[in-house]
Coordinates of C-alpha atoms in Angstrom, one line a residue:
M29 CA 202.2 -52.2 18.6
K30 CA 201.9 -48.4 18.4
D31 CA 204.5 -46.1 19.8
Y32 CA 203.3 -43.3 21.9
F33 CA 205.3 -40.5 23.4
S34 CA 204.4 -38.2 26.3
H35 CA 204.2 -34.6 25.5
D36 CA 203.3 -31.3 27.1
Y37 CA 199.7 -30.3 27.2
N38 CA 198.5 -26.7 26.6
S39 CA 200.9 -26.2 23.7
R40 CA 198.4 -23.9 22.0
N41 CA 199.3 -21.3 24.7
D42 CA 203.1 -21.6 24.2
T43 CA 204.2 -18.2 23.2
K44 CA 206.6 -19.6 20.6
L45 CA 203.7 -21.5 18.9
V46 CA 201.4 -18.5 19.3
R47 CA 203.9 -16.4 17.4
A48 CA 204.1 -19.1 14.7
G49 CA 200.3 -19.2 14.7
M50 CA 200.1 -15.4 14.2
K51 CA 202.2 -15.8 11.0
F52 CA 200.8 -19.0 9.6
G53 CA 197.5 -19.8 11.4
L54 CA 197.4 -21.5 14.8
C55 CA 196.1 -24.8 13.6
Q56 CA 198.7 -25.0 10.8
A57 CA 201.6 -24.1 13.2
I58 CA 200.6 -26.5 15.9
G59 CA 199.8 -29.3 13.5
A60 CA 203.1 -28.9 11.7
Y61 CA 205.0 -28.6 15.0
W62 CA 203.6 -31.9 16.4
C63 CA 204.2 -33.7 13.1
I64 CA 207.8 -32.6 13.1
V65 CA 208.1 -33.8 16.7
E66 CA 206.7 -37.2 15.6
M67 CA 209.2 -37.3 12.8
L68 CA 212.0 -36.6 15.3
Y69 CA 210.8 -39.5 17.5
E70 CA 210.7 -41.8 14.5
E71 CA 214.3 -40.9 13.6
G72 CA 215.8 -41.2 17.1
G73 CA 215.5 -37.5 17.9
Y74 CA 217.5 -35.9 15.1
L75 CA 216.8 -34.8 11.5
P76 CA 219.0 -33.2 8.9
L77 CA 218.3 -29.5 8.2
S78 CA 218.3 -30.5 4.5
E79 CA 214.9 -32.3 5.1
Y80 CA 212.8 -29.1 4.7
E81 CA 211.5 -30.0 1.3
R82 CA 210.6 -33.5 2.3
I83 CA 208.9 -32.4 5.5
T84 CA 207.0 -29.7 3.6
F85 CA 205.8 -32.3 1.0
E86 CA 204.8 -34.8 3.6
L87 CA 202.9 -32.2 5.7
R88 CA 201.4 -30.6 2.6
C89 CA 202.2 -27.1 4.0
Q90 CA 204.2 -24.0 3.1
N91 CA 208.0 -24.3 3.1
E92 CA 208.1 -20.9 4.9
L93 CA 206.2 -22.5 7.8
I94 CA 208.6 -25.4 8.2
T95 CA 211.6 -23.1 7.8
Y96 CA 210.2 -20.8 10.4
L97 CA 209.4 -23.6 12.9
I98 CA 212.8 -25.2 12.6
N99 CA 215.0 -22.1 12.3
D100 CA 213.3 -19.1 13.8
S101 CA 210.7 -20.1 16.3
E102 CA 213.2 -21.3 19.0
L103 CA 211.2 -24.5 19.3
F104 CA 214.1 -26.6 18.0
E105 CA 217.9 -26.6 18.3
N106 CA 220.3 -27.1 15.5
D107 CA 224.0 -27.3 14.8
G108 CA 224.0 -26.2 11.2
E109 CA 223.5 -29.8 9.9
M110 CA 220.9 -31.5 12.2
F111 CA 218.0 -30.2 14.2
W112 CA 216.3 -31.6 17.3
S113 CA 214.1 -30.9 20.3
N114 CA 215.8 -31.1 23.7
T115 CA 212.5 -32.2 25.3
A116 CA 212.2 -35.0 22.7
I117 CA 215.8 -36.1 23.3
E118 CA 215.2 -36.2 27.1
R119 CA 212.0 -38.2 26.6
L120 CA 213.7 -40.7 24.2
K121 CA 216.4 -41.2 26.9
M122 CA 213.7 -41.8 29.5
R123 CA 212.0 -44.3 27.2
A124 CA 215.2 -46.1 26.6
E125 CA 216.0 -46.2 30.3
K126 CA 212.5 -47.6 31.1
S127 CA 212.8 -50.1 28.3
D128 CA 216.3 -51.2 29.5
K129 CA 215.1 -51.5 33.1
A130 CA 212.0 -53.6 32.0
R131 CA 214.2 -55.8 29.8
K132 CA 216.6 -56.4 32.7
S133 CA 213.7 -57.2 35.0
I134 CA 212.3 -59.7 32.6
E135 CA 215.7 -61.3 32.1
T136 CA 216.1 -61.6 35.9
R137 CA 212.6 -63.0 36.3
R138 CA 213.0 -65.4 33.4
D139 CA 216.2 -66.8 34.8
R140 CA 214.4 -67.6 38.1
M141 CA 211.1 -68.8 36.7
T142 CA 210.0 -72.3 37.7
K143 CA 208.2 -74.7 35.4
Q144 CA 205.0 -74.1 37.3
E145 CA 205.4 -70.3 37.1
F146 CA 206.0 -70.7 33.3
Q147 CA 202.9 -72.9 32.9
D148 CA 200.9 -70.3 34.8
Y149 CA 202.4 -67.5 32.8
I150 CA 201.7 -69.0 29.4
G151 CA 198.1 -69.8 30.4
L152 CA 197.5 -66.0 30.7
N153 CA 199.8 -64.5 28.2
P154 CA 200.8 -65.1 24.5
I155 CA 204.4 -66.4 24.1
I156 CA 206.5 -65.7 21.1
L157 CA 209.7 -67.7 20.8
D158 CA 212.6 -66.7 18.6
G159 CA 215.1 -68.8 16.6
A160 CA 217.5 -69.2 19.5
T161 CA 215.0 -70.8 21.8
G162 CA 215.7 -74.4 20.6
T163 CA 219.4 -73.9 21.0
N164 CA 219.0 -72.5 24.5
L165 CA 216.6 -75.4 25.4
Q166 CA 219.2 -77.9 24.2
K167 CA 221.8 -76.2 26.3
A168 CA 219.4 -76.6 29.2
G169 CA 219.2 -80.4 28.6
M170 CA 216.4 -80.9 26.1
P171 CA 217.2 -84.1 24.0
T172 CA 217.3 -84.0 20.2
G173 CA 214.1 -84.8 18.4
V174 CA 211.8 -83.8 21.2
C175 CA 209.0 -81.3 20.8
P176 CA 210.2 -78.2 22.6
E177 CA 206.8 -77.0 23.6
Q178 CA 206.0 -80.4 25.2
W179 CA 209.4 -80.7 26.8
I180 CA 209.0 -77.3 28.5
L181 CA 205.6 -78.2 30.0
E182 CA 206.7 -81.7 31.3

């Protein structure tokens, strides 16, 4: 599954990106900016300042552009060791909260699901069971040597 993140639209008109575009070309600046934002999301929101060279290599752009975007454009924050985007951090927190809420909702629903509801559910959705499923089924009363899939449906 692909991870998507919400982001602001109309970034080409952001004065900070326009200034970067005036120095390095608008497409280069916007492209590099969004690639850096993606990298921040991939790394949980923070990257070391020492990553300039790697980022420059991966984006195939000028080191001056990356240095400018991270240090001088006011698009990112840093503490001398790491840099981040406050907006990305907030969105990562919202994503984690939504994920946690969904997980808790699923756990609550799963704990209350009847056999008929489960049969209806698996008729419409793929089910992936992990290694602890057998142990949990045995705790729920499944006898040893029984096919777990068959036992669930009976």
